[in-house]
Tab-separated table of C-alpha atoms in Angstrom:
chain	number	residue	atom	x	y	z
F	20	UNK	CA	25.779	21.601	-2.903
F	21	UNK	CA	27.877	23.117	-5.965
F	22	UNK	CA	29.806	20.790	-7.895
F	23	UNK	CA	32.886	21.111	-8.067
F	24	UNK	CA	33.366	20.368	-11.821
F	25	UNK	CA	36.910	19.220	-12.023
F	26	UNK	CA	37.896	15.920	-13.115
F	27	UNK	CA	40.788	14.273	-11.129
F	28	UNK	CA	43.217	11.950	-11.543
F	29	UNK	CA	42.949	9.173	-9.323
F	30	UNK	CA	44.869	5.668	-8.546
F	31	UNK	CA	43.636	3.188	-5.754
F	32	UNK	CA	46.360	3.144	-3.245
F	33	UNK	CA	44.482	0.307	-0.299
F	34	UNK	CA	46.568	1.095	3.234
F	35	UNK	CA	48.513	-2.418	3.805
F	36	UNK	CA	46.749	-1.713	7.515
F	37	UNK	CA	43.505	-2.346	5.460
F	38	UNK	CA	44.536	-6.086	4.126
F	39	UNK	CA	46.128	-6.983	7.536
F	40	UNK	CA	42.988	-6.460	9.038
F	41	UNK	CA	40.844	-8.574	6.693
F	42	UNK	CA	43.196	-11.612	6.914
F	43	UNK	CA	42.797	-11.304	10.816
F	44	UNK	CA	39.441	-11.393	10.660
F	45	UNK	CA	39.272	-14.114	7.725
F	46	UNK	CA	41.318	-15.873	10.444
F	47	UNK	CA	38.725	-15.957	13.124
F	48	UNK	CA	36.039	-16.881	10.725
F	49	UNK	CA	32.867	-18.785	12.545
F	50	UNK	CA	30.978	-20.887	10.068
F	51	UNK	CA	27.482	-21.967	10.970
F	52	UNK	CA	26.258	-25.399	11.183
F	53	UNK	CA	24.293	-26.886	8.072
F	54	UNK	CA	21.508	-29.199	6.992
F	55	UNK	CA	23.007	-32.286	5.695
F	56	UNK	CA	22.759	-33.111	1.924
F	57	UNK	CA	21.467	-29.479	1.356
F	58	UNK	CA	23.881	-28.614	-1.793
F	59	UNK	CA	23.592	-24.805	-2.526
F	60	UNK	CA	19.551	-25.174	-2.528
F	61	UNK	CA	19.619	-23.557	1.064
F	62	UNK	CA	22.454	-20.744	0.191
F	63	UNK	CA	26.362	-21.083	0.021
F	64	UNK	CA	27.496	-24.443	1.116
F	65	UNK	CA	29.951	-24.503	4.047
F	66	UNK	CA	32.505	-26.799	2.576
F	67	UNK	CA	32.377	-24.224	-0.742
F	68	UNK	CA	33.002	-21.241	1.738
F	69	UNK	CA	35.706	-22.385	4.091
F	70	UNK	CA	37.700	-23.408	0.927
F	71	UNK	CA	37.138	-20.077	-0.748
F	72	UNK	CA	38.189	-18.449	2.692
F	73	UNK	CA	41.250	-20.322	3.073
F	74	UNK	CA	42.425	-19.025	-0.967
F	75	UNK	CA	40.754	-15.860	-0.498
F	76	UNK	CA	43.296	-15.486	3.006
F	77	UNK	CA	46.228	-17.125	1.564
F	78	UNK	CA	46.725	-17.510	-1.840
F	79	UNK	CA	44.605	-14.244	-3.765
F	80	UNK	CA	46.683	-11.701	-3.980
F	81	UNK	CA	44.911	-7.755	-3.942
F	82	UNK	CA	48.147	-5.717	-4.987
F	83	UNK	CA	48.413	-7.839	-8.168
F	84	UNK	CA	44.639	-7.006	-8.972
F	85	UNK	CA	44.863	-3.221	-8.170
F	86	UNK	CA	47.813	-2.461	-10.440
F	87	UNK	CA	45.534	-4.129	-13.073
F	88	UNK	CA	42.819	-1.832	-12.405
F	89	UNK	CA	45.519	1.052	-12.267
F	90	UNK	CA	47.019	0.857	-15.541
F	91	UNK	CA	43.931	1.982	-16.724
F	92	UNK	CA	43.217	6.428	-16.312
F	93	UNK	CA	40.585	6.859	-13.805
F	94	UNK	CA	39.147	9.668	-12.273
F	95	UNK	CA	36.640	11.265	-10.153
F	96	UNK	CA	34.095	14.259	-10.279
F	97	UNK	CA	31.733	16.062	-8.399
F	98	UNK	CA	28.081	15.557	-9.855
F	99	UNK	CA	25.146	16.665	-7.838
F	100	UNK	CA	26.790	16.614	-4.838
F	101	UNK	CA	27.981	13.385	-4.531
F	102	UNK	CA	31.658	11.758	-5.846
F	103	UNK	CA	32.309	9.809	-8.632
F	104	UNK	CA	34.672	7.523	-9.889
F	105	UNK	CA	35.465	6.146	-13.206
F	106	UNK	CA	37.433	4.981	-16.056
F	107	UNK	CA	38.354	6.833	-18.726
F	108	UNK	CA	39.898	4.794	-21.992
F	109	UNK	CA	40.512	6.383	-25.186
F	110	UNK	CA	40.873	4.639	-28.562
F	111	UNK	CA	43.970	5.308	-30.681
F	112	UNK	CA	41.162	5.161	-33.687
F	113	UNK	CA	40.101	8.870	-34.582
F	114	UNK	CA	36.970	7.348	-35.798
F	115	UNK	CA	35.761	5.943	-32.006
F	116	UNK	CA	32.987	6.395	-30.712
F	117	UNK	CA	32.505	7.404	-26.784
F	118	UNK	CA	30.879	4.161	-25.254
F	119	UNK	CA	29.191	4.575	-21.436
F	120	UNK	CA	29.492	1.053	-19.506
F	121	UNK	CA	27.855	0.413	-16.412
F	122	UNK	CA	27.772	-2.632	-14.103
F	123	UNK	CA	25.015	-3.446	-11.449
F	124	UNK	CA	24.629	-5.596	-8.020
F	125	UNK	CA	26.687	-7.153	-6.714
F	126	UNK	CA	28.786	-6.165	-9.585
F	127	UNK	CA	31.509	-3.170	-9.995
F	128	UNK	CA	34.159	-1.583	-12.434
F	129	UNK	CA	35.573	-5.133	-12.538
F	130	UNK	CA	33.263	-6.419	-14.605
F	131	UNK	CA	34.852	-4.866	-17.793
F	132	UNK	CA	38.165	-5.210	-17.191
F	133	UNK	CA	38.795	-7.980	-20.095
F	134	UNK	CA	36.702	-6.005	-22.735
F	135	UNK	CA	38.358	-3.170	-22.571
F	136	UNK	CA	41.501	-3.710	-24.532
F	137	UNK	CA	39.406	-5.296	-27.119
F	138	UNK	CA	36.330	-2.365	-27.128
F	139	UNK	CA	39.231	0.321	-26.936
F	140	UNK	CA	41.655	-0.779	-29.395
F	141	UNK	CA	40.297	-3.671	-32.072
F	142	UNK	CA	42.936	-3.311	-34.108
F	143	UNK	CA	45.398	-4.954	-31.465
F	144	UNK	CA	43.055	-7.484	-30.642
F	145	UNK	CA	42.249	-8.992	-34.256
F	146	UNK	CA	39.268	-6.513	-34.980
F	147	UNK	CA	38.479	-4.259	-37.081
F	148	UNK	CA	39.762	-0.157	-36.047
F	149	UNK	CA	36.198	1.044	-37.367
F	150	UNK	CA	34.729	-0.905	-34.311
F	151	UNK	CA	36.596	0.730	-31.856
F	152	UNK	CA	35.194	2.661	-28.619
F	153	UNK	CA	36.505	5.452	-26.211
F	154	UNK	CA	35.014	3.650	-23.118
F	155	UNK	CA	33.665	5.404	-20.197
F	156	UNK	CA	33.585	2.721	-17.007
F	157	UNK	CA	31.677	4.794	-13.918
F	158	UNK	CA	31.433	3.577	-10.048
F	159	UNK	CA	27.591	3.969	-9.184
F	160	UNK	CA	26.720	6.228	-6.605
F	161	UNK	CA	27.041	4.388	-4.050
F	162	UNK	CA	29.220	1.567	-4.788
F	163	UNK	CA	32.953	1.373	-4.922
F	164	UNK	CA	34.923	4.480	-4.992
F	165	UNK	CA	32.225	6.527	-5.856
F	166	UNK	CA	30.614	5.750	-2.561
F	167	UNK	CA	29.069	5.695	-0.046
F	168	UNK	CA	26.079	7.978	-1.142
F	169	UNK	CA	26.026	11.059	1.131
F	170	UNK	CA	22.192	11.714	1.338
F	171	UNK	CA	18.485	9.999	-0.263
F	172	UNK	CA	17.165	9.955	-3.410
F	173	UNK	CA	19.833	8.368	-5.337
F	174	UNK	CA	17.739	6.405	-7.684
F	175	UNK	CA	18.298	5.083	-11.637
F	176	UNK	CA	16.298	8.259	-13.080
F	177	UNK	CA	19.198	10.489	-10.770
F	178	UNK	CA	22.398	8.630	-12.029
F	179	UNK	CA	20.955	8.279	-15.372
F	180	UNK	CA	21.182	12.190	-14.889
F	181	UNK	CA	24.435	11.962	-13.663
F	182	UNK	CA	26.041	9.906	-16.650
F	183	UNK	CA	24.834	11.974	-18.628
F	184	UNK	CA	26.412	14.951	-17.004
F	185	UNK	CA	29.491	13.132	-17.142
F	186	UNK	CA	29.724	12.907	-20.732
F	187	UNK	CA	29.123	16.127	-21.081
F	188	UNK	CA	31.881	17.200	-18.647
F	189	UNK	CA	34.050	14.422	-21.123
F	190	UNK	CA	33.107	16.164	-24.012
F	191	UNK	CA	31.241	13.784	-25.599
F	192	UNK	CA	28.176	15.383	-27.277
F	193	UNK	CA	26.855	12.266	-28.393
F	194	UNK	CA	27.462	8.702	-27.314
F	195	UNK	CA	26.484	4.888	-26.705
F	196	UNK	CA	25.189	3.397	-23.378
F	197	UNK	CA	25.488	0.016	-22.644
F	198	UNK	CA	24.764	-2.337	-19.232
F	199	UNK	CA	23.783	-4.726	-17.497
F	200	UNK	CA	21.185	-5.443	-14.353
F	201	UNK	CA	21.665	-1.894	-12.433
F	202	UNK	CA	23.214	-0.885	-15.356
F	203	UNK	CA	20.322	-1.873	-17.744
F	204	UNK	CA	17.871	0.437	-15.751
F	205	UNK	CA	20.201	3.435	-16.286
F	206	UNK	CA	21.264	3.180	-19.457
F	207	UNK	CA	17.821	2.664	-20.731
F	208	UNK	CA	16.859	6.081	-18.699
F	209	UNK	CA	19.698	7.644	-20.328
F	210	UNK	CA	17.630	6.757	-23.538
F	211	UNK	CA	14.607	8.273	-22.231
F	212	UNK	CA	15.950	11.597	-20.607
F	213	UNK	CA	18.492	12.611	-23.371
F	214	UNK	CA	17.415	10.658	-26.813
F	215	UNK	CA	19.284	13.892	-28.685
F	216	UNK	CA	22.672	12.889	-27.298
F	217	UNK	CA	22.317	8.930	-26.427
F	218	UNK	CA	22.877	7.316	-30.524
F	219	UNK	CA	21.864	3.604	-28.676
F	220	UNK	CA	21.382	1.459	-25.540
F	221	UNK	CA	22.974	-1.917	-25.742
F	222	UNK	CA	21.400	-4.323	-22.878
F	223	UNK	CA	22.236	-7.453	-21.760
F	224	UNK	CA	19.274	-7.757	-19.001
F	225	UNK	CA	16.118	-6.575	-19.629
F	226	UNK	CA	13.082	-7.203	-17.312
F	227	UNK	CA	9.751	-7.936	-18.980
F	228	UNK	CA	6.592	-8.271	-17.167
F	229	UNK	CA	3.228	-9.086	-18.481
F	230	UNK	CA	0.865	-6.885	-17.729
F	231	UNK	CA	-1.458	-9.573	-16.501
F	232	UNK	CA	-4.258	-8.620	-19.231
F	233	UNK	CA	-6.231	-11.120	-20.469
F	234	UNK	CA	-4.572	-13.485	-23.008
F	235	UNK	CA	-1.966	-11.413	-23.343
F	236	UNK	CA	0.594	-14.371	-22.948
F	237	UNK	CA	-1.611	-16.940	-25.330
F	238	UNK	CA	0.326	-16.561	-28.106
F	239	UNK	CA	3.894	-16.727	-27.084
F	240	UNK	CA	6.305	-19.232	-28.043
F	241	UNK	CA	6.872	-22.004	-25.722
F	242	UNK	CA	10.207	-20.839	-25.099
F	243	UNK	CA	8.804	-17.533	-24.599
F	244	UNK	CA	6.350	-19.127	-21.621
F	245	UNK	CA	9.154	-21.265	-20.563
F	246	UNK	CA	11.378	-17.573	-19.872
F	247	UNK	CA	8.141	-16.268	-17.873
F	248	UNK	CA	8.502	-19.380	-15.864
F	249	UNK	CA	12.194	-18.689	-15.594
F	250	UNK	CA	10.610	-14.738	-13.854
F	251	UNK	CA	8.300	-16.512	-12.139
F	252	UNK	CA	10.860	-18.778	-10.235
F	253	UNK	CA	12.553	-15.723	-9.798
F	254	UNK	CA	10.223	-13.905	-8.090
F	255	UNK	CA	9.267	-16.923	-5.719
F	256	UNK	CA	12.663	-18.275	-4.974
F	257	UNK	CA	15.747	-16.215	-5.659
F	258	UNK	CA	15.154	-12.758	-4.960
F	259	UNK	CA	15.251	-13.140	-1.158
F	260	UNK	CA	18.500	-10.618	-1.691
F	261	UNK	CA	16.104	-8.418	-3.527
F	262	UNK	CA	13.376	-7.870	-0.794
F	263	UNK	CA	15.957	-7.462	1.745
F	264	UNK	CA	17.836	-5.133	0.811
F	265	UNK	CA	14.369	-3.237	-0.604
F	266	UNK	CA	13.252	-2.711	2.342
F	267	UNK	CA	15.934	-3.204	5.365
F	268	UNK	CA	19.650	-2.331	3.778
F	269	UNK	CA	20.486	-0.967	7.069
F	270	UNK	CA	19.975	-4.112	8.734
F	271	UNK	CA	22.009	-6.217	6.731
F	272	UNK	CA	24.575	-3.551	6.228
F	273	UNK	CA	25.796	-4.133	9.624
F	274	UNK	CA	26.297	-7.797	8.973
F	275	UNK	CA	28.308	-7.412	5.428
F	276	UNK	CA	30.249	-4.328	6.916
F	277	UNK	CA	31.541	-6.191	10.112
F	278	UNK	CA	32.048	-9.659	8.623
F	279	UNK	CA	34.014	-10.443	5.276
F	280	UNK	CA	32.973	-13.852	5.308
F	281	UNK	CA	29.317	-12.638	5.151
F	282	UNK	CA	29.955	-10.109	2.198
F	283	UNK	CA	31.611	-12.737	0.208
F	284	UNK	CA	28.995	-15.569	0.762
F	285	UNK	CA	26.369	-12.404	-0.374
F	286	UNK	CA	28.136	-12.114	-3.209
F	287	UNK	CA	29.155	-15.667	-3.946
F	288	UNK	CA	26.327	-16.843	-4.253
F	289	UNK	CA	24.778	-14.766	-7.228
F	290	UNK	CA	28.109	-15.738	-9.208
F	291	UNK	CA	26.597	-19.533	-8.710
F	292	UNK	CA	23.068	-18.549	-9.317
F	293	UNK	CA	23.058	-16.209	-12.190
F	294	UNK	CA	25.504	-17.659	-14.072
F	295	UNK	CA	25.900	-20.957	-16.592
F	296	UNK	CA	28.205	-22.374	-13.360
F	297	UNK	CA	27.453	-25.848	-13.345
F	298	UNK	CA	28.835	-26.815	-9.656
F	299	UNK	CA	30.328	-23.808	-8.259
F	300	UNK	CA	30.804	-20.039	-9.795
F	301	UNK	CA	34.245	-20.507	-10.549
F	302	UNK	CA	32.585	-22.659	-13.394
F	303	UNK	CA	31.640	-19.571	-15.230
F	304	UNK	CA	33.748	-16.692	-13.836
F	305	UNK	CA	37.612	-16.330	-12.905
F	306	UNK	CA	38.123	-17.057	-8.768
F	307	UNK	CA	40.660	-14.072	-8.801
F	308	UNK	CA	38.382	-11.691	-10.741
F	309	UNK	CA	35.253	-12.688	-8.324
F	310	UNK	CA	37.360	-12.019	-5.545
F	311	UNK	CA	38.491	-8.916	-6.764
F	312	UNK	CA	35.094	-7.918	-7.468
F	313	UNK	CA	34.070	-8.450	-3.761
F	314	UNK	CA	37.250	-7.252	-2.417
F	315	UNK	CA	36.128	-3.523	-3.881
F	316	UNK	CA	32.855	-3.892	-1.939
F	317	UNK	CA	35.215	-4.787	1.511
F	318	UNK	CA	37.441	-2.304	0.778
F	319	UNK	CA	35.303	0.910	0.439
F	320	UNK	CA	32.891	-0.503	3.394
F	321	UNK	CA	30.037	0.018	0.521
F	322	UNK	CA	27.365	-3.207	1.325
F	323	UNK	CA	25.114	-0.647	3.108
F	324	UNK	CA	24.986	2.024	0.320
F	325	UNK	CA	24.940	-0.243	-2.614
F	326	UNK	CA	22.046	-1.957	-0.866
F	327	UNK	CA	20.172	0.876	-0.577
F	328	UNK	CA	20.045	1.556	-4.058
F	329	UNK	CA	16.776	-1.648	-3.971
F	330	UNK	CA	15.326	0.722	-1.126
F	331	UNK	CA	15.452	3.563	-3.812
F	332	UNK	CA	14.600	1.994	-6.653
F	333	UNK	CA	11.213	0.419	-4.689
F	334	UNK	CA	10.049	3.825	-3.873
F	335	UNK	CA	10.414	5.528	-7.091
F	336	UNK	CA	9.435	3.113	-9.589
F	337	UNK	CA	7.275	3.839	-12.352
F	338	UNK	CA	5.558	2.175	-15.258
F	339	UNK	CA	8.320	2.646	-17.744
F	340	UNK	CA	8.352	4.784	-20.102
F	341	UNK	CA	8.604	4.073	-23.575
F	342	UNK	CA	11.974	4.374	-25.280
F	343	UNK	CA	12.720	5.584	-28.952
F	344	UNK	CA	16.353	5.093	-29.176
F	345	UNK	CA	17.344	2.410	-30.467
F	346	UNK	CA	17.875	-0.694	-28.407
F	347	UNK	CA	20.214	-3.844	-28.874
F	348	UNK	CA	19.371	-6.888	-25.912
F	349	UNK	CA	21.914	-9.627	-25.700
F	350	UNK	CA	20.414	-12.459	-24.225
F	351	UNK	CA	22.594	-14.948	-22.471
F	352	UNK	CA	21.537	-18.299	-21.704
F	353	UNK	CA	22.504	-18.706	-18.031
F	354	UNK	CA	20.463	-15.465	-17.020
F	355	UNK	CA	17.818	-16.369	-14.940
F	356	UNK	CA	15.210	-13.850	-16.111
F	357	UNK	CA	15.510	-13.995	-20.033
F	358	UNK	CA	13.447	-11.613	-21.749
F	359	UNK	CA	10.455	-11.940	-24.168
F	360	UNK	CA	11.142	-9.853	-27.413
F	361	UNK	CA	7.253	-9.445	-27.953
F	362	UNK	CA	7.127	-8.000	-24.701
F	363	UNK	CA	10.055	-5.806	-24.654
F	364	UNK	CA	8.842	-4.123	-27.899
F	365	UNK	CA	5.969	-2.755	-25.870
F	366	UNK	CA	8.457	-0.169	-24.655
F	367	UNK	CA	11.964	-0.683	-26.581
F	368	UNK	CA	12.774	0.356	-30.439
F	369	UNK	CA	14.254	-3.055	-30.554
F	370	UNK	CA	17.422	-2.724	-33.525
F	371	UNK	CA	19.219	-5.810	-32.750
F	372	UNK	CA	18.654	-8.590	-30.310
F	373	UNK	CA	21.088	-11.836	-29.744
F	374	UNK	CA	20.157	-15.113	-28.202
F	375	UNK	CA	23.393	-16.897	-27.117
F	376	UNK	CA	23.332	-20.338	-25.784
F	377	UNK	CA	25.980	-19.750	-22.979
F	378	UNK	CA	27.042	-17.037	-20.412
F	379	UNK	CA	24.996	-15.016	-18.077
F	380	UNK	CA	23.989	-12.138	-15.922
F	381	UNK	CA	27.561	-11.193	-15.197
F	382	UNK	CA	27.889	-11.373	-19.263
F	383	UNK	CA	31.473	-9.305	-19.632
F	384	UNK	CA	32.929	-10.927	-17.147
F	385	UNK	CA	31.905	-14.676	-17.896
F	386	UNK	CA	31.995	-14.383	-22.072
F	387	UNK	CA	33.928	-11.553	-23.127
F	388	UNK	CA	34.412	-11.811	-26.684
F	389	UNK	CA	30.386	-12.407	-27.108
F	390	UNK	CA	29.943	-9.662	-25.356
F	391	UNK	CA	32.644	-7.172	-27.362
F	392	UNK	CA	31.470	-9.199	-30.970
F	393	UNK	CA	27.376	-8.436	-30.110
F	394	UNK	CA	28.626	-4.453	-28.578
F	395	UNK	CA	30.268	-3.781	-32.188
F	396	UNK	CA	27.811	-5.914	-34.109
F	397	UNK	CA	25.138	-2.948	-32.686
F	398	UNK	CA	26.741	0.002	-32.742
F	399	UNK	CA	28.061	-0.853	-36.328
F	400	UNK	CA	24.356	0.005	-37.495
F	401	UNK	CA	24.437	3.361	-35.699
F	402	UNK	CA	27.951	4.900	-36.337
């Protein structure tokens, strides 16, 4: 298919037909039964939910939370085919640099909305104006209003391609990358495919598996082992989600798309999970803001083709390759798959790394001004 290069203005505009309907069907809500005593060691607990249901029906209001995401410029493009959507914020400072941001599952766009005053324009936000960023915020393929994905192949290699294309459509000849999950995979990518244009890849999640050769792990730090127990825990016991929707995101699609309830508790439940949230998510993240999140999922009927981004990713994935740009990792403490520096610099040009002793996966959303302070504390060594 030919692109159709143009860039277009765009606003989110959610028929009121569309809201109506999902507070009729958060009306007729059945919850399932539960083991007693079970806490959230079994999945979202029922008493949790229905509360969140009731607010999320009656008291959380959408139009408040679109007209925040619309006073920022978005847009969408044609790239390879398939549509996507993003913000577009330019700095006031002459001296910015253009900054790529890009979320992951089950995040979206949301994710940045408190950093981007601060990343955009320092100077009104007690900085300094030789930190500040044009920020580029894209949908994934797939997810939100750049989705759903029209046909296969969409994997992190392809929309690494694709931000990259954007930029270049921006006219931004050189410029940052940063994300997080999903958006760790393709920024890093960007790295690899286009190290002439990409001046650095800021990461707050970063994936580092031994190899499994012989004493490779021997003489780690005991908080290094302690973080491959952290993977290891992982692997056995919270990436259920993971194999799912790596092998049958149809399936479950049909659940999430037909029941709110069900695409909420989905989501919910990594917000408790990945985060420093101490009895429930709201703990570590805004309710409205992890509302608003899932509401963009409801909305644009995208559980299916964000889910099949896992399927993707499981049948293209490679040994990494190694990476020569240079590479700042944030590490926040309620992540539940830290990484191990002396592993990561088998592949990264590690410039900067951060160890903070709060937040988590969802790292813009739950500590913003670590996140903005460890973005310009990088990219200060590269402008």
């Amino acid at each position: 298919m030919r692109d159709d290069i143009d860039i277009r203005p765009f606003r989110i505009d959610i028929p009121q037909e569309q809201l109506d309907d999902l507070r009729e069907r958060l009306a007729r809500v059945r919850f399932p039964d539960e083991a007693p005593g079970g806490g959230w060691e079994m999945g979202v607990p029922v008493g949790y939910l229905a509360d969140l249901v009731r607010y999320w029906a009656t008291g959380y209001d959408w139009r408040e939370y679109e007209a925040k995401i619309n006073a920022f410029p978005q847009f969408t493009t044609t790239i390879d085919g398939q549509n996507v959507h993003f913000l577009h914020v330019r700095s006031p400072e002459p001296g910015a640099i253009p900054l790529l941001l890009t979320h992951g599952w089950p995040g979206s766009i949301v994710e940045f909305l408190d950093v981007i005053g601060p990343l955009t324009d320092p100077r009104a936000h007690g900085g300094d104006p030789a930190d500040a960023f044009h920020v580029v915020i894209p949908s994934i393929p797939g997810y939100g209003f750049s989705g759903p994905t029209t046909e296969r192949g969409w994997n992190l290699r392809r929309i690494a391609r694709a931000w990259d294309t954007l930029m270049g459509r921006l006219g931004y000849t050189r410029y940052g990358a940063q994300g997080g999950d999903w958006g760790s995979g393709i920024s890093r990518d960007l790295g690899v495919i286009a190290p002439e244009r990409v001046i650095g890849v800021h990461l707050n999640f970063l994936l580092t598996f031994p190899t499994g050769a012989p004493g490779e792990t021997d003489d780690l730090h005991e908080i290094d082992k302690e973080r491959l127990g952290k993977l290891q825990r992982f692997q056995e016991n919270l990436s259920g989600y993971l194999r799912i929707q790596s092998t049958r995101p149809q399936t479950l699609a049909y659940g999430l798309a037909d029941s709110p309830v069900g695409q909420l508790a989905w989501i919910v439940e990594k917000f408790k999970e990945w985060t420093n949230a101490k009895n429930v998510p709201e703990d570590a993240v805004d309710r409205d803001l992890m509302l608003t999140n899932v509401m963009i999922y409801w909305l644009t009927n995208t559980a299916g083709s964000s889910a099949r981004l896992y399927y993707e990713f499981a049948n293209s994935w490679s040994k990494p390759e190694v990476s020569t740009v240079p590479t700042g990792v944030a590490v926040f403490a309620g992540d539940p798959t830290p990484p191990v520096r002396a592993l990561a610099e088998r592949t990264e040009n590690i410039a900067h790394w951060t160890e903070f002793d709060r937040g988590g996966h969802f790292a813009a959303m739950e500590e913003p001004d670590l996140f903005v302070q460890d973005v310009r504390a990088f990219f200060a060594k590269l402008r």
